[in-house]
Amino acid sequence: MPSIKVFLKNQIVLVVSGIAAVISCFFVPPSPLYLSYVNFRVLALLFCLMCVVAGMKDAGAFNVLSRVLLKNVHSTRALALLLVIVSFMLSMFLTNDVTLITVVPFTLLVFAELDAEQELLYTLVLETVAANLGSMLMPFGNPQNLYLFSRYDFSLAEFLVLMLPCTIFSLVLVTAATCCLRNRKIAVAHLAGNATWMDVKAFALYAVLFVLSILSVVRVLPWQVLLVLVIGVLLWFKRSILLRADYALLVTFVFFFVFVGNMGNIPAVRTYISQFMHGHELAAAVVVSQFVSNVPAALLLSAFTEDGRALALGTNIGGLGTLIASMASLITFRFYAAARPQRTRRYLLVFTLANILFLLLLSAFAFILEH
């Protein structure tokens, strides 16, 4: 029983999407048509990117990078700013969740040697905001971008032009917010000297696979070829990396593909939602993301609109707000709750207030851009 409760708690989105998919099957009976619902390209690209990034982390690259960057940091504000900017930049290429899994434990480790609890809390909140916002720029920065990039057949140039203004504005906002933190002198330079060893050969191999993954995202390399290459190389080099992919997320995608496909095949539902969303795609994406998180929101709403621009902006901005608006935000909360269980309420308060402020500012900015 305890294990079931833990599973339900940790994989609530997977469970809910599975239930929704099963219920939808009563309205549209299972048939070969279901196969057309599933975007195998997106699933393959997600799987490959997950494995490659897990391999790069396993090679020790991110720990070395983080520690080297800390070499000349001498104040709490400079430390926080560096960690927040690193989170913002890394998330563009490594996805928001992988970035937080990497940076947050390192942040807790660094701040453990300092008497700076308040600065730690604010830094973690801003790191989370930065990772969620920085990941919006690239089509492979987060799962919803990868899906929407494929669903609406964006070119790389189109996607970058669309997301760049909000990305720049986001960077200005998180930088300004971090600069408002209290500034105290510290001495953490010695931490940089303890950089962990990196397997250069392994990192080089994963880096090549990462480049191939990007080529596949932008449709230069067929995704089928990439999938075979990644699986083949990892089976030969280090097969345990194949187990590091987030299979729960992949299955969640399949469940949502089935649910959305079935809903789209019910004429009354399709007509109602399409009319409701027409002209309000950006707002709908932001609002729906607050309750189901932005990845499911992208999958759900894309069945009822062809306005991919508004949906891409809305689901990325919609990752701000509630704790579940972006599932990556739960990563930071879990790490912090494990390290500081007595301060979780304060974390949730600061997180919510900060996210609402960023959400309002970016929503207004995006609305002005689109109109």
Protein backbone atom coordinates (compact mmCIF):
# COMPACT_ATOMS: atom_id res chain seq x y z
CA MET A 1 0.00 0.00 0.00
CA PRO A 2 2.67 2.58 0.89
CA SER A 3 4.40 2.01 -2.45
CA ILE A 4 1.10 2.57 -4.29
CA LYS A 5 0.52 5.82 -2.41
CA VAL A 6 4.03 7.00 -3.24
CA PHE A 7 3.49 6.15 -6.91
CA LEU A 8 0.16 7.99 -7.02
CA LYS A 9 1.75 11.01 -5.33
CA ASN A 10 4.80 11.12 -7.58
CA GLN A 11 3.03 10.28 -10.85
CA ILE A 12 -0.31 12.03 -10.46
CA VAL A 13 -0.23 13.42 -14.02
CA LEU A 14 0.45 9.93 -15.41
CA VAL A 15 -2.41 8.45 -13.41
CA VAL A 16 -4.89 11.19 -14.33
CA SER A 17 -3.95 11.04 -18.02
CA GLY A 18 -4.36 7.26 -17.97
CA ILE A 19 -7.83 7.51 -16.41
CA ALA A 20 -8.83 10.20 -18.92
CA ALA A 21 -7.61 8.05 -21.81
CA VAL A 22 -9.55 5.01 -20.58
CA ILE A 23 -12.76 7.02 -20.08
CA SER A 24 -12.46 8.53 -23.56
CA CYS A 25 -12.33 5.01 -25.02
CA PHE A 26 -15.96 4.49 -24.01
CA PHE A 27 -16.98 7.35 -26.31
CA VAL A 28 -14.71 6.37 -29.21
CA PRO A 29 -14.19 2.56 -29.17
CA PRO A 30 -10.60 1.34 -29.71
CA SER A 31 -9.66 0.82 -33.35
CA PRO A 32 -6.61 1.01 -35.66
CA LEU A 33 -7.35 4.74 -35.83
CA TYR A 34 -5.73 5.07 -32.40
CA LEU A 35 -2.30 4.59 -33.98
CA SER A 36 -2.81 7.82 -35.93
CA TYR A 37 -3.26 9.69 -32.64
CA VAL A 38 0.27 8.98 -31.46
CA ASN A 39 3.05 11.30 -32.63
CA PHE A 40 5.88 8.76 -32.76
CA ARG A 41 8.36 11.40 -33.90
CA VAL A 42 7.89 13.42 -30.73
CA LEU A 43 8.14 10.34 -28.53
CA ALA A 44 11.35 9.21 -30.25
CA LEU A 45 12.97 12.64 -30.03
CA LEU A 46 12.02 12.99 -26.36
CA PHE A 47 13.43 9.57 -25.59
CA CYS A 48 16.71 10.27 -27.41
CA LEU A 49 17.20 13.66 -25.78
CA MET A 50 16.47 12.23 -22.33
CA CYS A 51 19.05 9.47 -22.79
CA VAL A 52 21.71 11.73 -24.27
CA VAL A 53 21.39 14.38 -21.57
CA ALA A 54 21.39 11.68 -18.87
CA GLY A 55 24.63 10.38 -20.39
CA MET A 56 26.22 13.84 -20.39
CA LYS A 57 25.30 14.26 -16.75
CA ASP A 58 26.64 10.79 -15.95
CA ALA A 59 29.94 11.80 -17.55
CA GLY A 60 30.26 14.54 -14.92
CA ALA A 61 30.08 17.48 -17.31
CA PHE A 62 27.50 19.57 -15.46
CA ASN A 63 29.13 19.35 -12.03
CA VAL A 64 32.46 20.41 -13.48
CA LEU A 65 30.87 23.30 -15.34
CA SER A 66 28.99 24.52 -12.27
CA ARG A 67 32.02 24.42 -10.02
CA VAL A 68 34.32 26.12 -12.51
CA LEU A 69 31.82 28.94 -12.89
CA LEU A 70 31.93 29.55 -9.14
CA LYS A 71 35.66 30.21 -9.12
CA ASN A 72 35.47 33.99 -8.71
CA VAL A 73 32.22 34.36 -6.74
CA HIS A 74 32.59 36.34 -3.51
CA SER A 75 29.09 37.51 -2.49
CA THR A 76 25.62 36.02 -1.96
CA ARG A 77 24.14 38.19 -4.71
CA ALA A 78 26.84 37.22 -7.21
CA LEU A 79 26.40 33.56 -6.26
CA ALA A 80 22.63 33.72 -6.71
CA LEU A 81 22.94 35.63 -9.99
CA LEU A 82 25.40 33.10 -11.39
CA LEU A 83 23.23 30.13 -10.44
CA VAL A 84 20.09 31.75 -11.84
CA ILE A 85 21.76 32.71 -15.13
CA VAL A 86 23.28 29.23 -15.42
CA SER A 87 19.80 27.73 -14.91
CA PHE A 88 18.36 30.03 -17.57
CA MET A 89 21.03 29.25 -20.15
CA LEU A 90 21.35 25.50 -19.51
CA SER A 91 17.60 24.99 -19.76
CA MET A 92 17.66 26.14 -23.39
CA PHE A 93 19.61 23.02 -24.32
CA LEU A 94 19.14 20.51 -21.48
CA THR A 95 15.41 21.05 -20.76
CA ASN A 96 14.06 22.70 -17.63
CA ASP A 97 13.71 19.53 -15.57
CA VAL A 98 17.23 18.22 -16.27
CA THR A 99 18.65 21.66 -15.48
CA LEU A 100 16.90 21.78 -12.11
CA ILE A 101 17.88 18.20 -11.27
CA THR A 102 21.48 19.31 -11.87
CA VAL A 103 21.58 22.83 -10.43
CA VAL A 104 19.30 22.59 -7.38
CA PRO A 105 21.30 19.92 -5.47
CA PHE A 106 24.47 21.87 -6.24
CA THR A 107 22.84 25.06 -4.92
CA LEU A 108 21.86 23.31 -1.68
CA LEU A 109 25.41 22.01 -1.35
CA VAL A 110 26.98 25.45 -1.79
CA PHE A 111 24.57 27.23 0.54
CA ALA A 112 24.99 24.52 3.18
CA GLU A 113 28.36 26.11 4.01
CA LEU A 114 26.82 29.57 4.38
CA ASP A 115 24.49 31.10 6.95
CA ALA A 116 22.09 32.35 4.28
CA GLU A 117 18.74 30.57 4.55
CA GLN A 118 16.75 33.46 3.13
CA GLU A 119 19.06 33.86 0.17
CA LEU A 120 18.91 30.08 -0.46
CA LEU A 121 15.11 30.10 -0.63
CA TYR A 122 14.94 33.07 -2.99
CA THR A 123 17.73 31.65 -5.17
CA LEU A 124 15.94 28.32 -5.57
CA VAL A 125 12.68 30.04 -6.49
CA LEU A 126 14.42 32.23 -9.06
CA GLU A 127 16.39 29.27 -10.43
CA THR A 128 13.09 27.47 -11.02
CA VAL A 129 11.56 30.50 -12.74
CA ALA A 130 14.73 30.91 -14.83
CA ALA A 131 14.78 27.26 -15.92
CA ASN A 132 11.10 27.34 -16.91
CA LEU A 133 11.54 30.57 -18.87
CA GLY A 134 14.93 29.90 -20.44
CA SER A 135 13.66 26.60 -21.83
CA MET A 136 11.10 28.43 -23.98
CA LEU A 137 13.60 29.56 -26.60
CA MET A 138 14.59 26.27 -28.21
CA PRO A 139 12.21 23.69 -29.71
CA PHE A 140 13.99 21.05 -27.61
CA GLY A 141 14.07 23.15 -24.41
CA ASN A 142 11.04 21.41 -22.94
CA PRO A 143 8.55 18.68 -23.92
CA GLN A 144 5.72 21.01 -24.96
CA ASN A 145 8.01 22.93 -27.32
CA LEU A 146 9.18 19.72 -28.95
CA TYR A 147 5.58 18.64 -29.45
CA LEU A 148 4.29 22.01 -30.70
CA PHE A 149 7.31 22.44 -32.99
CA SER A 150 6.35 19.19 -34.69
CA ARG A 151 2.57 19.63 -34.48
CA TYR A 152 2.53 23.03 -36.20
CA ASP A 153 5.48 22.35 -38.50
CA PHE A 154 7.51 25.37 -37.37
CA SER A 155 10.87 26.01 -38.97
CA LEU A 156 13.72 26.62 -36.53
CA ALA A 157 13.92 30.26 -37.63
CA GLU A 158 10.17 30.78 -37.15
CA PHE A 159 10.26 29.31 -33.68
CA LEU A 160 13.29 31.33 -32.58
CA VAL A 161 11.80 34.59 -33.90
CA LEU A 162 8.55 33.83 -32.07
CA MET A 163 10.11 33.01 -28.71
CA LEU A 164 13.12 35.37 -28.68
CA PRO A 165 11.34 38.57 -27.48
CA CYS A 166 9.77 36.82 -24.48
CA THR A 167 13.05 35.04 -23.75
CA ILE A 168 15.00 38.30 -23.68
CA PHE A 169 12.34 39.98 -21.53
CA SER A 170 12.38 36.96 -19.20
CA LEU A 171 16.16 37.20 -18.83
CA VAL A 172 15.87 40.88 -17.94
CA LEU A 173 13.18 40.11 -15.34
CA VAL A 174 15.00 37.25 -13.59
CA THR A 175 18.27 39.21 -13.61
CA ALA A 176 16.59 42.27 -12.10
CA ALA A 177 14.82 40.16 -9.47
CA THR A 178 18.05 38.40 -8.50
CA CYS A 179 19.90 41.70 -8.20
CA CYS A 180 17.38 42.71 -5.52
CA LEU A 181 18.61 39.98 -3.18
CA ARG A 182 20.59 40.90 -0.07
CA ASN A 183 24.31 41.15 -0.74
CA ARG A 184 26.83 39.71 1.74
CA LYS A 185 30.48 38.83 1.31
CA ILE A 186 31.24 35.11 1.24
CA ALA A 187 34.18 32.88 0.44
CA VAL A 188 33.22 29.87 -1.65
CA ALA A 189 36.09 29.95 -4.15
CA HIS A 190 37.56 26.81 -2.60
CA LEU A 191 34.54 24.84 -3.79
CA ALA A 192 35.52 25.47 -7.38
CA GLY A 193 38.82 23.74 -6.77
CA ASN A 194 37.04 20.50 -5.91
CA ALA A 195 35.54 20.03 -9.36
CA THR A 196 34.63 16.42 -9.88
CA TRP A 197 36.38 14.39 -12.55
CA MET A 198 34.77 14.27 -15.99
CA ASP A 199 34.94 11.38 -18.42
CA VAL A 200 35.99 13.37 -21.49
CA LYS A 201 35.64 10.50 -23.96
CA ALA A 202 32.14 9.67 -22.76
CA PHE A 203 31.13 13.32 -22.84
CA ALA A 204 32.44 13.66 -26.43
CA LEU A 205 30.35 10.66 -27.49
CA TYR A 206 27.20 12.06 -25.87
CA ALA A 207 27.91 15.49 -27.34
CA VAL A 208 27.95 13.98 -30.84
CA LEU A 209 24.63 12.25 -30.13
CA PHE A 210 23.24 15.54 -28.83
CA VAL A 211 24.19 17.32 -32.06
CA LEU A 212 22.55 14.53 -34.05
CA SER A 213 19.44 14.93 -31.89
CA ILE A 214 19.28 18.64 -32.69
CA LEU A 215 19.67 17.85 -36.40
CA SER A 216 16.74 15.46 -36.08
CA VAL A 217 14.62 18.06 -34.25
CA VAL A 218 15.11 20.51 -37.13
CA ARG A 219 14.35 17.70 -39.60
CA VAL A 220 17.80 17.35 -41.15
CA LEU A 221 18.22 13.80 -39.83
CA PRO A 222 15.24 11.38 -39.92
CA TRP A 223 14.05 10.58 -36.41
CA GLN A 224 14.04 6.86 -37.20
CA VAL A 225 17.78 7.02 -37.95
CA LEU A 226 18.45 8.95 -34.74
CA LEU A 227 16.48 6.45 -32.65
CA VAL A 228 18.44 3.51 -34.05
CA LEU A 229 21.76 5.34 -33.56
CA VAL A 230 21.07 6.34 -29.96
CA ILE A 231 19.82 2.92 -28.91
CA GLY A 232 22.63 1.14 -30.75
CA VAL A 233 25.40 3.35 -29.36
CA LEU A 234 24.10 3.15 -25.81
CA LEU A 235 23.66 -0.62 -25.97
CA TRP A 236 27.30 -0.81 -27.03
CA PHE A 237 28.73 1.87 -24.75
CA LYS A 238 26.60 2.04 -21.57
CA ARG A 239 23.21 0.39 -21.69
CA SER A 240 22.25 1.53 -18.17
CA ILE A 241 21.71 5.03 -19.60
CA LEU A 242 18.71 3.66 -21.49
CA LEU A 243 17.02 3.13 -18.13
CA ARG A 244 17.46 6.79 -17.20
CA ALA A 245 14.84 8.12 -19.61
CA ASP A 246 11.64 9.43 -18.03
CA TYR A 247 9.38 6.62 -19.20
CA ALA A 248 6.52 7.93 -17.05
CA LEU A 249 6.51 11.12 -19.13
CA LEU A 250 6.61 9.15 -22.38
CA VAL A 251 3.64 7.02 -21.30
CA THR A 252 1.84 10.18 -20.16
CA PHE A 253 2.28 11.56 -23.68
CA VAL A 254 0.76 8.39 -25.14
CA PHE A 255 -2.24 8.62 -22.78
CA PHE A 256 -2.81 12.25 -23.71
CA PHE A 257 -2.46 11.48 -27.42
CA VAL A 258 -5.24 8.92 -27.03
CA PHE A 259 -7.44 11.21 -24.92
CA VAL A 260 -6.99 14.23 -27.20
CA GLY A 261 -7.47 12.12 -30.32
CA ASN A 262 -10.72 10.69 -29.00
CA MET A 263 -12.02 14.09 -27.90
CA GLY A 264 -11.22 15.46 -31.33
CA ASN A 265 -13.34 12.73 -32.88
CA ILE A 266 -16.43 13.73 -30.91
CA PRO A 267 -17.98 16.47 -33.09
CA ALA A 268 -19.87 18.25 -30.30
CA VAL A 269 -16.79 18.46 -28.06
CA ARG A 270 -14.53 19.60 -30.88
CA THR A 271 -16.96 22.31 -31.99
CA TYR A 272 -17.55 23.64 -28.47
CA ILE A 273 -13.90 23.86 -27.45
CA SER A 274 -12.84 25.30 -30.81
CA GLN A 275 -15.42 28.06 -30.54
CA PHE A 276 -14.50 28.74 -26.91
CA MET A 277 -10.80 29.06 -27.75
CA HIS A 278 -11.12 31.05 -30.96
CA GLY A 279 -9.29 34.34 -30.51
CA HIS A 280 -8.34 33.47 -26.92
CA GLU A 281 -5.68 30.79 -27.48
CA LEU A 282 -2.98 32.58 -25.50
CA ALA A 283 -5.17 33.14 -22.45
CA ALA A 284 -6.62 29.63 -22.65
CA ALA A 285 -3.14 28.08 -22.70
CA VAL A 286 -2.03 30.13 -19.69
CA VAL A 287 -5.16 29.33 -17.66
CA VAL A 288 -5.35 25.61 -18.50
CA SER A 289 -1.65 25.21 -17.66
CA GLN A 290 -2.32 26.35 -14.10
CA PHE A 291 -4.49 23.30 -13.46
CA VAL A 292 -3.04 20.48 -15.58
CA SER A 293 0.53 21.79 -16.19
CA ASN A 294 1.78 23.16 -19.49
CA VAL A 295 2.74 19.91 -21.24
CA PRO A 296 -0.74 18.35 -21.02
CA ALA A 297 -2.23 21.77 -21.84
CA ALA A 298 -0.25 21.87 -25.09
CA LEU A 299 -1.34 18.35 -26.03
CA LEU A 300 -4.98 19.01 -25.17
CA LEU A 301 -5.48 22.44 -26.71
CA SER A 302 -3.56 21.71 -29.91
CA ALA A 303 -6.42 19.48 -31.04
CA PHE A 304 -8.76 22.47 -31.18
CA THR A 305 -6.75 25.29 -32.73
CA GLU A 306 -4.32 25.96 -35.56
CA ASP A 307 -2.84 29.00 -33.82
CA GLY A 308 0.46 27.40 -32.87
CA ARG A 309 2.08 30.76 -32.14
CA ALA A 310 -0.34 31.63 -29.34
CA LEU A 311 -0.25 28.11 -27.97
CA ALA A 312 3.56 28.04 -27.84
CA LEU A 313 3.71 31.38 -26.05
CA GLY A 314 0.81 30.54 -23.74
CA THR A 315 2.04 27.15 -22.59
CA ASN A 316 5.57 28.42 -21.94
CA ILE A 317 4.39 31.45 -20.00
CA GLY A 318 1.75 29.24 -18.38
CA GLY A 319 4.54 27.24 -16.77
CA LEU A 320 4.64 30.07 -14.24
CA GLY A 321 1.98 30.46 -11.56
CA THR A 322 0.96 27.41 -9.55
CA LEU A 323 3.38 24.76 -8.38
CA ILE A 324 1.98 22.28 -10.91
CA ALA A 325 1.86 24.71 -13.86
CA SER A 326 5.22 23.25 -14.86
CA MET A 327 6.05 19.80 -13.51
CA ALA A 328 9.71 20.85 -13.43
CA SER A 329 8.83 23.19 -10.55
CA LEU A 330 8.05 20.16 -8.40
CA ILE A 331 11.67 19.06 -8.72
CA THR A 332 12.95 22.08 -6.82
CA PHE A 333 10.19 21.80 -4.23
CA ARG A 334 10.99 18.13 -3.54
CA PHE A 335 14.69 18.82 -3.10
CA TYR A 336 14.01 21.78 -0.81
CA ALA A 337 11.35 19.93 1.21
CA ALA A 338 13.78 17.06 1.80
CA ALA A 339 16.52 19.44 2.96
CA ARG A 340 14.35 21.98 4.84
CA PRO A 341 11.04 20.24 5.76
CA GLN A 342 10.21 22.88 8.36
CA ARG A 343 10.29 25.70 5.81
CA THR A 344 8.12 24.33 3.01
CA ARG A 345 5.20 26.67 3.71
CA ARG A 346 7.43 29.71 3.36
CA TYR A 347 8.88 28.28 0.16
CA LEU A 348 5.40 27.78 -1.31
CA LEU A 349 4.41 31.33 -0.35
CA VAL A 350 7.50 32.93 -1.91
CA PHE A 351 7.29 30.64 -4.95
CA THR A 352 3.63 31.45 -5.60
CA LEU A 353 4.00 35.22 -5.16
CA ALA A 354 7.09 35.37 -7.38
CA ASN A 355 5.52 33.18 -10.06
CA ILE A 356 2.29 35.17 -10.15
CA LEU A 357 4.27 38.39 -10.59
CA PHE A 358 6.33 36.93 -13.44
CA LEU A 359 3.19 35.39 -14.96
CA LEU A 360 1.34 38.71 -15.05
CA LEU A 361 4.28 40.63 -16.50
CA LEU A 362 5.03 38.08 -19.21
CA SER A 363 1.36 37.55 -20.10
CA ALA A 364 0.94 41.27 -20.62
CA PHE A 365 4.15 41.39 -22.68
CA ALA A 366 3.08 38.46 -24.87
CA PHE A 367 -0.42 39.89 -25.35
CA ILE A 368 1.09 43.17 -26.56
CA LEU A 369 3.40 41.29 -28.94
CA GLU A 370 0.57 39.27 -30.44
CA HIS A 371 -1.71 42.29 -30.86
